[in-house]
Short mmCIF file of C-alpha atoms and ligand atoms in Angstrom, two decimals:
data_model
loop_
_atom_site.label_atom_id
_atom_site.label_comp_id
_atom_site.label_asym_id
_atom_site.label_seq_id
_atom_site.Cartn_x
_atom_site.Cartn_y
_atom_site.Cartn_z
CA MET A 13 -32.33 1.46 -28.28
CA GLY A 14 -34.26 4.27 -26.64
CA SER A 15 -36.84 5.59 -29.07
CA LEU A 16 -36.75 9.24 -30.07
CA THR A 17 -39.74 11.42 -29.26
CA ALA A 18 -40.96 14.12 -31.62
CA GLY A 19 -38.81 16.64 -29.77
CA GLY A 20 -35.74 14.48 -30.34
CA HIS A 21 -35.31 13.57 -26.68
CA LYS A 22 -34.55 9.98 -25.90
CA GLN A 23 -37.47 8.40 -24.11
CA ALA A 24 -36.57 6.46 -21.00
CA MET A 25 -36.75 2.66 -21.18
CA ARG A 26 -38.40 0.93 -18.28
CA ALA A 27 -36.83 -2.05 -16.52
CA LEU A 28 -38.35 -4.11 -13.71
CA VAL A 29 -36.21 -6.20 -11.36
CA ILE A 30 -37.90 -8.94 -9.33
CA GLY A 31 -36.57 -9.60 -5.83
CA SER A 32 -35.64 -7.76 -2.67
CA GLY A 33 -32.06 -8.53 -1.70
CA GLY A 34 -28.53 -7.20 -2.05
CA ARG A 35 -28.26 -8.97 -5.39
CA GLU A 36 -31.25 -7.05 -6.77
CA HIS A 37 -29.91 -3.77 -5.39
CA ALA A 38 -26.61 -4.45 -7.18
CA ILE A 39 -28.38 -5.30 -10.46
CA LEU A 40 -30.41 -2.06 -10.32
CA TRP A 41 -27.36 -0.01 -9.37
CA ALA A 42 -25.36 -1.50 -12.24
CA LEU A 43 -28.25 -0.97 -14.69
CA LYS A 44 -28.36 2.68 -13.77
CA ARG A 45 -24.59 3.17 -13.70
CA THR A 46 -23.81 1.50 -17.02
CA SER A 47 -26.84 2.26 -19.17
CA ARG A 48 -26.27 4.06 -22.46
CA VAL A 49 -29.96 4.99 -22.56
CA PRO A 50 -32.07 6.75 -19.92
CA LEU A 51 -33.70 4.13 -17.71
CA GLU A 52 -36.66 4.22 -15.38
CA LEU A 53 -36.20 1.50 -12.80
CA TYR A 54 -38.80 -0.52 -10.91
CA CYS A 55 -38.40 -3.27 -8.37
CA ALA A 56 -40.94 -5.77 -7.01
CA PRO A 57 -40.97 -5.77 -4.06
CA GLY A 58 -37.55 -4.15 -3.36
CA ASN A 59 -36.23 -2.88 -0.02
CA GLY A 60 -35.35 0.35 1.78
CA GLY A 61 -32.09 0.94 -0.07
CA ILE A 62 -33.53 -0.02 -3.44
CA SER A 63 -36.34 2.53 -3.00
CA GLN A 64 -33.71 5.25 -3.38
CA LEU A 65 -32.93 4.34 -6.97
CA ALA A 66 -36.02 2.52 -8.18
CA GLU A 67 -39.75 2.71 -7.63
CA CYS A 68 -40.58 -0.21 -5.36
CA VAL A 69 -43.84 -1.95 -6.23
CA PRO A 70 -45.50 -4.02 -3.50
CA ILE A 71 -46.13 -7.15 -5.57
CA SER A 72 -45.00 -10.49 -4.20
CA ILE A 73 -42.52 -12.45 -6.33
CA GLY A 74 -44.95 -15.39 -6.40
CA ASP A 75 -47.85 -13.38 -7.83
CA HIS A 76 -47.24 -13.93 -11.54
CA ALA A 77 -50.56 -12.46 -12.69
CA SER A 78 -49.94 -9.13 -10.92
CA LEU A 79 -46.34 -8.97 -12.16
CA ILE A 80 -47.54 -9.50 -15.74
CA GLU A 81 -50.30 -6.94 -15.31
CA PHE A 82 -47.79 -4.41 -13.96
CA ALA A 83 -45.28 -5.04 -16.75
CA ARG A 84 -47.99 -4.71 -19.36
CA THR A 85 -49.73 -1.60 -18.05
CA ARG A 86 -46.51 0.22 -17.21
CA ASP A 87 -44.85 -0.54 -20.55
CA ILE A 88 -41.92 -2.36 -19.01
CA GLU A 89 -39.40 -3.05 -21.77
CA LEU A 90 -37.48 -5.72 -19.86
CA THR A 91 -38.01 -7.68 -16.64
CA ILE A 92 -35.06 -9.27 -14.83
CA VAL A 93 -35.58 -12.05 -12.27
CA GLY A 94 -33.27 -12.14 -9.23
CA PRO A 95 -34.14 -15.21 -7.11
CA GLU A 96 -34.57 -18.86 -8.08
CA GLY A 97 -38.11 -19.38 -6.72
CA PRO A 98 -40.02 -17.55 -9.48
CA LEU A 99 -37.79 -19.15 -12.15
CA ALA A 100 -38.54 -22.65 -10.85
CA ASP A 101 -42.23 -21.69 -10.72
CA GLY A 102 -42.27 -20.78 -14.42
CA LEU A 103 -42.44 -16.97 -14.25
CA VAL A 104 -40.41 -16.75 -17.45
CA ASP A 105 -42.80 -19.15 -19.24
CA ASP A 106 -45.73 -17.00 -18.08
CA PHE A 107 -44.10 -13.75 -19.29
CA ASP A 108 -43.22 -15.41 -22.61
CA ARG A 109 -46.83 -16.50 -23.08
CA ALA A 110 -47.94 -12.94 -22.36
CA GLY A 111 -45.51 -11.66 -25.00
CA LEU A 112 -43.42 -9.75 -22.46
CA LYS A 113 -39.62 -9.65 -22.49
CA ILE A 114 -37.97 -11.23 -19.47
CA VAL A 115 -34.42 -12.27 -18.61
CA GLY A 116 -34.02 -15.68 -17.01
CA PRO A 117 -34.29 -19.38 -17.79
CA ASN A 118 -37.71 -21.00 -18.23
CA ARG A 119 -39.04 -23.65 -15.88
CA ALA A 120 -37.44 -26.51 -17.83
CA ALA A 121 -33.98 -24.92 -17.78
CA SER A 122 -34.39 -23.93 -14.12
CA ARG A 123 -34.45 -27.61 -13.16
CA LEU A 124 -30.65 -27.39 -13.24
CA GLU A 125 -31.08 -25.66 -9.88
CA SER A 126 -34.53 -26.72 -8.67
CA SER A 127 -33.77 -30.44 -8.78
CA LYS A 128 -30.31 -31.59 -7.75
CA ALA A 129 -31.16 -35.11 -8.98
CA PHE A 130 -32.04 -33.67 -12.41
CA ALA A 131 -28.79 -31.65 -12.45
CA LYS A 132 -26.64 -34.65 -11.49
CA ASP A 133 -28.29 -36.93 -14.07
CA PHE A 134 -27.86 -34.16 -16.67
CA MET A 135 -24.15 -33.94 -15.85
CA ARG A 136 -23.81 -37.71 -16.08
CA ARG A 137 -25.55 -37.73 -19.48
CA HIS A 138 -23.18 -35.09 -20.82
CA GLY A 139 -19.94 -36.27 -19.24
CA ILE A 140 -19.62 -33.16 -17.09
CA PRO A 141 -17.26 -33.81 -14.14
CA THR A 142 -19.04 -33.93 -10.77
CA ALA A 143 -18.96 -35.96 -7.54
CA ASP A 144 -20.17 -39.57 -7.72
CA TYR A 145 -23.75 -39.81 -6.40
CA SER A 146 -26.83 -41.85 -5.89
CA VAL A 147 -30.44 -40.62 -5.85
CA ALA A 148 -32.67 -42.19 -3.17
CA HIS A 149 -36.46 -41.96 -3.33
CA SER A 150 -37.07 -42.48 0.39
CA ALA A 151 -35.23 -42.12 3.68
CA ALA A 152 -34.99 -45.92 3.92
CA GLU A 153 -33.34 -46.11 0.52
CA ALA A 154 -30.92 -43.30 1.43
CA LEU A 155 -29.94 -45.12 4.63
CA SER A 156 -29.38 -48.32 2.74
CA VAL A 157 -27.15 -46.49 0.21
CA LEU A 158 -25.11 -45.12 3.12
CA ARG A 159 -24.83 -48.52 4.77
CA GLY A 160 -23.87 -50.12 1.47
CA GLY A 161 -20.51 -48.35 1.80
CA ARG A 162 -20.24 -47.10 -1.81
CA PHE A 163 -19.63 -43.59 -0.52
CA GLY A 164 -16.85 -42.84 1.95
CA SER A 165 -13.89 -45.19 2.36
CA PRO A 166 -15.13 -48.78 2.32
CA GLY A 167 -15.24 -50.18 5.82
CA SER A 168 -14.55 -46.77 7.35
CA PRO A 169 -17.67 -45.24 8.90
CA GLU A 170 -15.61 -42.18 9.87
CA SER A 171 -15.09 -40.87 6.35
CA PRO A 172 -17.05 -37.86 5.06
CA VAL A 173 -20.07 -38.15 2.80
CA VAL A 174 -22.53 -35.52 1.55
CA VAL A 175 -26.30 -35.68 1.94
CA LYS A 176 -28.55 -33.32 -0.05
CA ALA A 177 -32.23 -32.63 -0.43
CA ASP A 178 -33.25 -32.69 -4.09
CA GLY A 179 -35.34 -29.50 -4.14
CA LEU A 180 -34.88 -25.80 -3.43
CA ALA A 181 -33.99 -25.31 0.23
CA ALA A 182 -32.34 -21.87 0.48
CA GLY A 183 -28.94 -23.41 1.20
CA LYS A 184 -30.22 -25.52 4.11
CA GLY A 185 -30.59 -28.74 2.17
CA VAL A 186 -26.91 -29.78 2.10
CA VAL A 187 -25.08 -31.55 4.91
CA VAL A 188 -21.39 -32.34 4.52
CA ALA A 189 -21.28 -35.14 7.10
CA GLY A 190 -18.03 -36.09 8.79
CA SER A 191 -19.07 -39.69 9.41
CA ARG A 192 -21.68 -42.22 8.39
CA GLY A 193 -23.54 -41.68 11.68
CA GLU A 194 -23.79 -37.96 10.99
CA ALA A 195 -24.95 -38.69 7.44
CA GLU A 196 -27.66 -41.00 8.73
CA ARG A 197 -28.87 -38.28 11.10
CA ALA A 198 -28.89 -35.84 8.17
CA VAL A 199 -31.10 -38.20 6.16
CA GLU A 200 -33.52 -38.37 9.08
CA ASP A 201 -33.51 -34.59 9.60
CA LEU A 202 -34.06 -33.92 5.90
CA SER A 203 -36.86 -36.41 5.51
CA SER A 204 -38.63 -35.40 8.74
CA GLY A 205 -38.89 -31.81 7.48
CA ALA A 206 -36.68 -30.53 10.33
CA LEU A 207 -34.17 -28.95 7.93
CA VAL A 208 -36.02 -28.10 4.73
CA PRO A 209 -39.52 -27.10 3.70
CA GLY A 210 -42.29 -29.21 2.21
CA ASP A 211 -41.33 -31.78 -0.33
CA ALA A 212 -37.77 -30.55 -1.02
CA ALA A 213 -36.45 -33.82 0.43
CA LYS A 214 -38.79 -36.21 -1.41
CA GLN A 215 -35.64 -37.39 -3.11
CA ILE A 216 -32.33 -37.45 -1.23
CA LEU A 217 -28.92 -37.47 -2.86
CA ILE A 218 -25.92 -39.19 -1.35
CA GLU A 219 -22.67 -37.83 -2.77
CA GLU A 220 -19.01 -38.51 -2.63
CA ALA A 221 -17.33 -35.75 -0.58
CA LEU A 222 -14.94 -33.72 -2.69
CA GLU A 223 -11.88 -31.95 -1.38
CA GLY A 224 -10.31 -28.82 -2.74
CA ARG A 225 -10.87 -25.12 -3.25
CA GLU A 226 -14.31 -23.80 -4.19
CA VAL A 227 -14.84 -21.26 -6.94
CA SER A 228 -17.91 -19.76 -8.58
CA VAL A 229 -18.02 -19.10 -12.31
CA LEU A 230 -20.96 -17.03 -13.53
CA LEU A 231 -21.86 -16.25 -17.10
CA PHE A 232 -24.46 -14.59 -19.27
CA ALA A 233 -26.00 -16.95 -21.85
CA ASP A 234 -28.47 -16.38 -24.68
CA GLY A 235 -29.18 -20.03 -25.44
CA ARG A 236 -26.22 -20.42 -27.76
CA HIS A 237 -23.48 -17.97 -26.83
CA TYR A 238 -22.10 -16.95 -23.49
CA ALA A 239 -19.96 -14.28 -21.81
CA LEU A 240 -18.05 -15.07 -18.63
CA MET A 241 -18.05 -12.88 -15.55
CA PRO A 242 -14.97 -12.57 -13.30
CA PRO A 243 -14.72 -15.77 -11.19
CA ALA A 244 -15.62 -15.29 -7.53
CA ARG A 245 -15.19 -16.96 -4.16
CA ASP A 246 -17.59 -16.68 -1.28
CA HIS A 247 -17.67 -17.41 2.43
CA LYS A 248 -20.66 -19.52 3.41
CA ARG A 249 -20.25 -20.08 7.13
CA VAL A 250 -21.44 -17.46 9.56
CA GLY A 251 -18.29 -17.46 11.70
CA GLU A 252 -14.67 -16.54 11.15
CA ASP A 253 -12.34 -19.36 10.11
CA ASP A 254 -15.38 -21.02 8.49
CA THR A 255 -17.07 -21.96 11.73
CA GLY A 256 -20.78 -22.14 12.60
CA PRO A 257 -23.72 -22.88 10.33
CA ASN A 258 -23.96 -22.16 6.61
CA THR A 259 -25.62 -18.93 5.50
CA GLY A 260 -26.66 -17.47 2.18
CA GLY A 261 -23.13 -16.01 2.07
CA MET A 262 -21.22 -13.68 4.40
CA GLY A 263 -18.93 -12.18 1.79
CA ALA A 264 -17.40 -12.67 -1.63
CA VAL A 265 -14.39 -11.55 -3.61
CA THR A 266 -13.15 -11.42 -7.18
CA ASP A 267 -9.44 -11.31 -7.86
CA ALA A 268 -6.91 -12.69 -10.32
CA SER A 269 -5.85 -15.20 -7.62
CA VAL A 270 -9.31 -16.81 -7.58
CA LEU A 271 -8.69 -18.85 -10.73
CA ASP A 272 -5.74 -19.15 -13.13
CA LYS A 273 -6.36 -18.93 -16.87
CA GLU A 274 -5.50 -22.54 -17.55
CA THR A 275 -8.02 -23.84 -15.01
CA LEU A 276 -10.68 -21.43 -16.25
CA ASP A 277 -10.08 -22.64 -19.82
CA ARG A 278 -10.48 -26.21 -18.60
CA ILE A 279 -13.74 -25.30 -16.83
CA VAL A 280 -15.03 -23.68 -20.01
CA ARG A 281 -14.11 -26.74 -22.08
CA GLU A 282 -15.21 -29.47 -19.67
CA VAL A 283 -18.14 -27.81 -17.92
CA ILE A 284 -19.54 -24.62 -19.40
CA GLU A 285 -19.66 -25.48 -23.08
CA PRO A 286 -20.97 -29.04 -22.48
CA THR A 287 -23.61 -27.62 -20.12
CA LEU A 288 -24.91 -25.07 -22.64
CA GLU A 289 -24.67 -27.60 -25.46
CA GLY A 290 -26.42 -30.28 -23.37
CA ALA A 291 -29.23 -27.90 -22.44
CA ARG A 292 -29.73 -27.02 -26.11
CA LEU A 293 -29.68 -30.68 -27.19
CA GLU A 294 -32.24 -31.56 -24.53
CA GLY A 295 -34.57 -28.81 -25.71
CA PHE A 296 -34.12 -26.18 -23.03
CA PRO A 297 -31.53 -23.71 -24.34
CA PHE A 298 -30.27 -21.75 -21.36
CA ARG A 299 -31.04 -18.02 -21.42
CA GLY A 300 -30.11 -15.89 -18.47
CA VAL A 301 -27.36 -16.02 -15.87
CA LEU A 302 -25.79 -19.39 -15.08
CA PHE A 303 -23.81 -19.78 -11.87
CA VAL A 304 -21.58 -22.85 -11.68
CA GLY A 305 -20.23 -23.75 -8.24
CA LEU A 306 -17.10 -25.87 -8.59
CA MET A 307 -14.59 -27.70 -6.45
CA LEU A 308 -11.02 -27.67 -7.77
CA THR A 309 -10.00 -31.21 -6.84
CA ALA A 310 -6.72 -33.06 -7.38
CA ALA A 311 -8.49 -34.80 -10.29
CA GLY A 312 -9.57 -31.49 -11.87
CA PRO A 313 -12.53 -29.13 -11.54
CA LYS A 314 -15.84 -30.78 -10.60
CA VAL A 315 -19.29 -29.20 -10.46
CA LEU A 316 -20.86 -28.93 -6.98
CA GLU A 317 -24.04 -27.28 -8.18
CA TYR A 318 -25.71 -25.11 -10.75
CA ASN A 319 -27.66 -21.99 -9.87
CA VAL A 320 -29.76 -20.52 -12.65
CA ARG A 321 -29.42 -16.89 -11.55
CA PHE A 322 -26.99 -14.39 -10.09
CA GLY A 323 -25.53 -15.37 -6.67
CA ASP A 324 -25.87 -13.28 -3.57
CA PRO A 325 -23.39 -11.80 -2.50
CA GLU A 326 -21.21 -12.80 -5.51
CA THR A 327 -23.21 -10.41 -7.71
CA GLN A 328 -22.37 -7.41 -5.57
CA ALA A 329 -18.63 -8.15 -5.91
CA ILE A 330 -18.93 -8.93 -9.63
CA LEU A 331 -21.14 -6.10 -10.91
CA VAL A 332 -19.01 -3.33 -9.38
CA ARG A 333 -16.46 -4.36 -12.02
CA LEU A 334 -18.82 -4.24 -15.00
CA GLU A 335 -17.92 -1.68 -17.64
CA SER A 336 -20.40 -2.64 -20.36
CA ASP A 337 -24.05 -1.63 -20.55
CA LEU A 338 -25.97 -4.14 -18.40
CA PHE A 339 -29.34 -3.24 -19.91
CA GLY A 340 -27.80 -3.83 -23.36
CA ILE A 341 -26.41 -7.20 -22.23
CA PHE A 342 -29.84 -8.26 -20.96
CA GLN A 343 -31.41 -7.21 -24.26
CA THR A 344 -28.98 -9.39 -26.22
CA ILE A 345 -29.85 -12.34 -23.95
CA VAL A 346 -33.52 -11.95 -24.83
CA ASP A 347 -32.81 -11.36 -28.53
CA GLY A 348 -30.22 -14.16 -28.86
CA THR A 349 -27.53 -11.72 -30.00
CA LEU A 350 -25.06 -11.89 -27.12
CA ARG A 351 -22.31 -12.74 -29.59
CA SER A 352 -22.65 -9.29 -31.19
CA ILE A 353 -21.37 -7.45 -28.11
CA SER A 354 -18.30 -7.69 -25.94
CA VAL A 355 -18.77 -7.69 -22.18
CA GLU A 356 -16.00 -5.71 -20.47
CA TRP A 357 -14.84 -5.78 -16.85
CA SER A 358 -12.46 -3.51 -14.99
CA ARG A 359 -9.08 -5.01 -14.15
CA HIS A 360 -9.63 -4.35 -10.47
CA SER A 361 -10.19 -6.79 -7.64
CA SER A 362 -13.35 -6.51 -5.58
CA ALA A 363 -14.83 -7.53 -2.25
CA CYS A 364 -18.21 -7.57 -0.56
CA VAL A 365 -18.50 -7.81 3.23
CA VAL A 366 -21.98 -8.74 4.46
CA LEU A 367 -23.31 -7.13 7.63
CA ALA A 368 -25.96 -9.33 9.25
CA SER A 369 -28.39 -9.21 12.15
CA GLY A 370 -27.25 -10.79 15.43
CA GLY A 371 -28.47 -14.39 15.55
CA TYR A 372 -28.53 -14.89 11.75
CA PRO A 373 -28.83 -17.53 10.24
CA GLY A 374 -31.01 -18.48 13.24
CA ASP A 375 -33.57 -16.17 14.83
CA TYR A 376 -32.88 -12.44 14.78
CA SER A 377 -34.79 -9.24 15.46
CA THR A 378 -35.73 -6.66 12.86
CA GLY A 379 -36.74 -3.00 12.99
CA VAL A 380 -33.44 -2.00 14.60
CA SER A 381 -32.18 1.45 13.65
CA ILE A 382 -28.99 1.48 11.52
CA GLU A 383 -26.48 4.27 12.18
CA GLY A 384 -23.96 5.75 9.79
CA LEU A 385 -25.48 5.10 6.37
CA GLU A 386 -26.41 8.70 5.64
CA ASP A 387 -22.79 9.88 5.94
CA ILE A 388 -21.60 7.16 3.60
CA ALA A 389 -24.38 7.93 1.10
CA ALA A 390 -23.33 11.58 1.17
CA ASN A 391 -19.97 10.45 -0.26
CA ASP A 392 -21.57 8.32 -2.92
CA ASN A 393 -19.61 10.07 -5.62
CA GLU A 394 -16.92 7.56 -4.60
CA PRO A 395 -17.39 5.09 -7.46
CA ARG A 396 -15.19 2.41 -5.94
CA LEU A 397 -17.33 1.81 -2.91
CA HIS A 398 -20.98 1.04 -2.56
CA VAL A 399 -23.24 -0.20 0.23
CA PHE A 400 -25.89 -2.53 -1.18
CA HIS A 401 -29.00 -3.09 0.91
CA ALA A 402 -30.26 -6.62 1.47
CA GLY A 403 -32.70 -6.43 4.37
CA THR A 404 -33.59 -2.82 5.16
CA SER A 405 -36.70 -0.70 5.39
CA ILE A 406 -37.21 3.02 5.89
CA SER A 407 -38.64 4.28 9.17
CA ASP A 408 -41.33 6.97 9.42
CA GLY A 409 -38.55 9.39 10.27
CA GLY A 410 -36.69 8.50 7.06
CA GLY A 411 -33.82 6.53 8.64
CA PHE A 412 -32.94 2.93 7.77
CA LEU A 413 -34.07 -0.03 9.86
CA THR A 414 -32.96 -3.65 9.71
CA ALA A 415 -35.53 -5.88 7.99
CA GLY A 416 -33.78 -9.19 7.43
CA GLY A 417 -30.95 -11.57 8.31
CA ARG A 418 -28.42 -10.24 5.85
CA VAL A 419 -28.82 -6.48 6.03
CA LEU A 420 -26.07 -4.73 4.04
CA GLY A 421 -23.24 -5.63 1.66
CA VAL A 422 -20.34 -3.21 1.82
CA THR A 423 -18.65 -3.58 -1.55
CA ALA A 424 -15.50 -2.05 -3.03
CA THR A 425 -13.14 -2.38 -5.96
CA GLY A 426 -9.40 -1.78 -5.65
CA GLU A 427 -6.10 -2.11 -7.49
CA THR A 428 -5.50 -5.14 -5.28
CA LEU A 429 -7.80 -7.32 -3.24
CA LYS A 430 -6.18 -5.88 -0.12
CA ASN A 431 -7.09 -2.34 -1.20
CA ALA A 432 -10.69 -3.40 -1.83
CA LEU A 433 -10.94 -5.17 1.53
CA ASP A 434 -9.33 -2.26 3.39
CA ASP A 435 -11.92 0.10 1.90
CA CYS A 436 -14.75 -2.27 2.83
CA TYR A 437 -13.60 -2.66 6.43
CA ARG A 438 -12.94 1.08 6.82
CA THR A 439 -16.54 1.69 5.77
CA VAL A 440 -17.90 -1.13 7.95
CA LYS A 441 -16.50 0.77 10.97
CA GLU A 442 -18.79 3.70 10.16
CA ILE A 443 -21.92 1.53 10.29
CA ALA A 444 -23.50 0.23 13.48
CA TRP A 445 -26.69 -1.21 14.91
CA ASP A 446 -27.55 -3.21 17.94
CA GLY A 447 -26.47 -6.79 17.28
CA MET A 448 -24.68 -6.19 13.94
CA GLN A 449 -22.35 -9.08 13.06
CA TYR A 450 -19.90 -9.66 10.23
CA ARG A 451 -16.83 -11.69 9.43
CA ARG A 452 -13.50 -9.96 9.78
CA ASP A 453 -11.75 -12.49 7.55
CA ILE A 454 -13.48 -12.03 4.18
CA GLY A 455 -10.94 -12.70 1.43
CA GLN A 456 -8.79 -14.90 3.64
CA PHE A 457 -9.28 -18.47 2.60
CA LYS A 458 -7.92 -21.18 4.84
CA GLU A 459 -5.54 -22.76 2.38
CA SER A 460 -4.32 -19.47 0.93
CA LYS A 461 -4.37 -16.93 3.75
CA GLU A 462 -0.90 -15.61 3.11
CA LYS A 463 -1.28 -15.52 -0.65
CA VAL A 464 -4.53 -13.58 -0.88
CA VAL A 465 -4.13 -10.76 1.60
P1 AMP B 3 -24.58 -27.04 -3.05
O1 AMP B 3 -25.80 -26.27 -2.66
O2 AMP B 3 -24.88 -28.35 -3.67
O3 AMP B 3 -23.55 -26.26 -3.78
O4 AMP B 3 -23.82 -27.31 -1.67
C1 AMP B 3 -23.52 -26.26 -0.80
C2 AMP B 3 -22.11 -26.38 -0.31
O5 AMP B 3 -21.89 -27.69 0.25
C3 AMP B 3 -21.06 -26.29 -1.41
O6 AMP B 3 -20.76 -24.97 -1.72
C4 AMP B 3 -19.91 -27.01 -0.78
O7 AMP B 3 -19.26 -26.20 0.18
C5 AMP B 3 -20.59 -28.14 -0.03
N1 AMP B 3 -20.69 -29.32 -0.90
C6 AMP B 3 -21.69 -29.65 -1.73
N2 AMP B 3 -21.44 -30.81 -2.38
C7 AMP B 3 -20.26 -31.25 -1.94
C8 AMP B 3 -19.45 -32.39 -2.22
N3 AMP B 3 -19.84 -33.34 -3.07
N4 AMP B 3 -18.27 -32.50 -1.57
C9 AMP B 3 -17.88 -31.57 -0.69
N5 AMP B 3 -18.58 -30.47 -0.37
C10 AMP B 3 -19.76 -30.30 -0.98
N1 LIG B 4 -24.15 -17.21 -2.59
C1 LIG B 4 -24.68 -18.38 -3.14
C2 LIG B 4 -26.01 -18.24 -3.76
O1 LIG B 4 -26.45 -17.17 -4.11
O2 LIG B 4 -26.66 -19.25 -3.95
#
């Protein structure tokens, strides 16, 4: 890696990350921090914080031709895709055709995320444990499934049932309904386009509601072999005590208490290996980062969903613990040689607390000046704490402005989860803008409040 020039100096390798959120900032930060070779980093389109460690290129993530042109003319060695949209749209297939190296699943493999009906049928075909479900092809069919009483306790319209749009919906396509009436309203809202864009709800899934603790298991995969990341938990609701609407994620943690070894082994055996094997058997070997969202139910772990990319903000909490060379890991994914390396993580715990704009996930204002970041950046030799930028831009005067719903992810590692959280919240106090909101209970999960913190 890293070719030698005539003078014997190692030439920098160039990496391009596609996306503009906290996840992409964390990937770039980890690339830079762990690389064994000099790297020149680029990000399309990036954000204010990212522009401090990578050259931000104003190309939209949907403009495949310009991304390919950029990668080709700038001699990009490796491109890494952050969000799901370009994966579902076949960006990896397009880069492959152009002979350019890119990390991420192709369009066929991305269906594990881009179509929930495809993912559920895939799980059924391969005996992977998941909630019972039915796929409806119209609102009328979905309503008739609900009224048929297969889901929820028979004869009890007050039992919970889950309604989901089939397609990508940025987290807004899932309604965990408390009663049949609520589920019927969800079907109507999904099919009328009130909740999700375009044709995401052409098919509607009705699912058995699972109960238990949620956990996210992410892994690197090269089509055949895989390497697990530390399991994570996130907080989806905007408000403390899990109140208010769902968001992209208000915080995440990694810690030994998230998942015991026995359950993780069971997840590997019953879910991860059959998923990778099933994908290979069906002709779409999975290369990239796979994110499995699971519910730990009384009957064992069951898959809630697949994501075919790093999660946000799970990635921030996970990558601060990475000790191996991330660029090297990505290269083995592309080359199919992941088995030849070992991926190491620090033994610490970690936490990420998201700071969001007032009003998020509904309407919010942007362009608001953020105070306090410069002082924190001045202490950036503190390796255990980092502020990842999600939605920021840089003002003419050089200060940071808010530019999105989720704005910052204050992330720390610690000997214990409590240490990591204390460091996060101490830092959060130094940051302020008009309308800033965050959850004060990250890391405290309802059923395990006393145990975790
Ligand atoms: P998904 O995008 O499918 O993971 O759904 C988003 C969130 O909805 C999950 O993280 C769970 O909190 C919840 N959820 C999804 N499916 C179910 C289910 N079958 N039972 C209970 N909760 C669910
Ligand atoms: N935090 C969940 C996701 O990235 O989809």
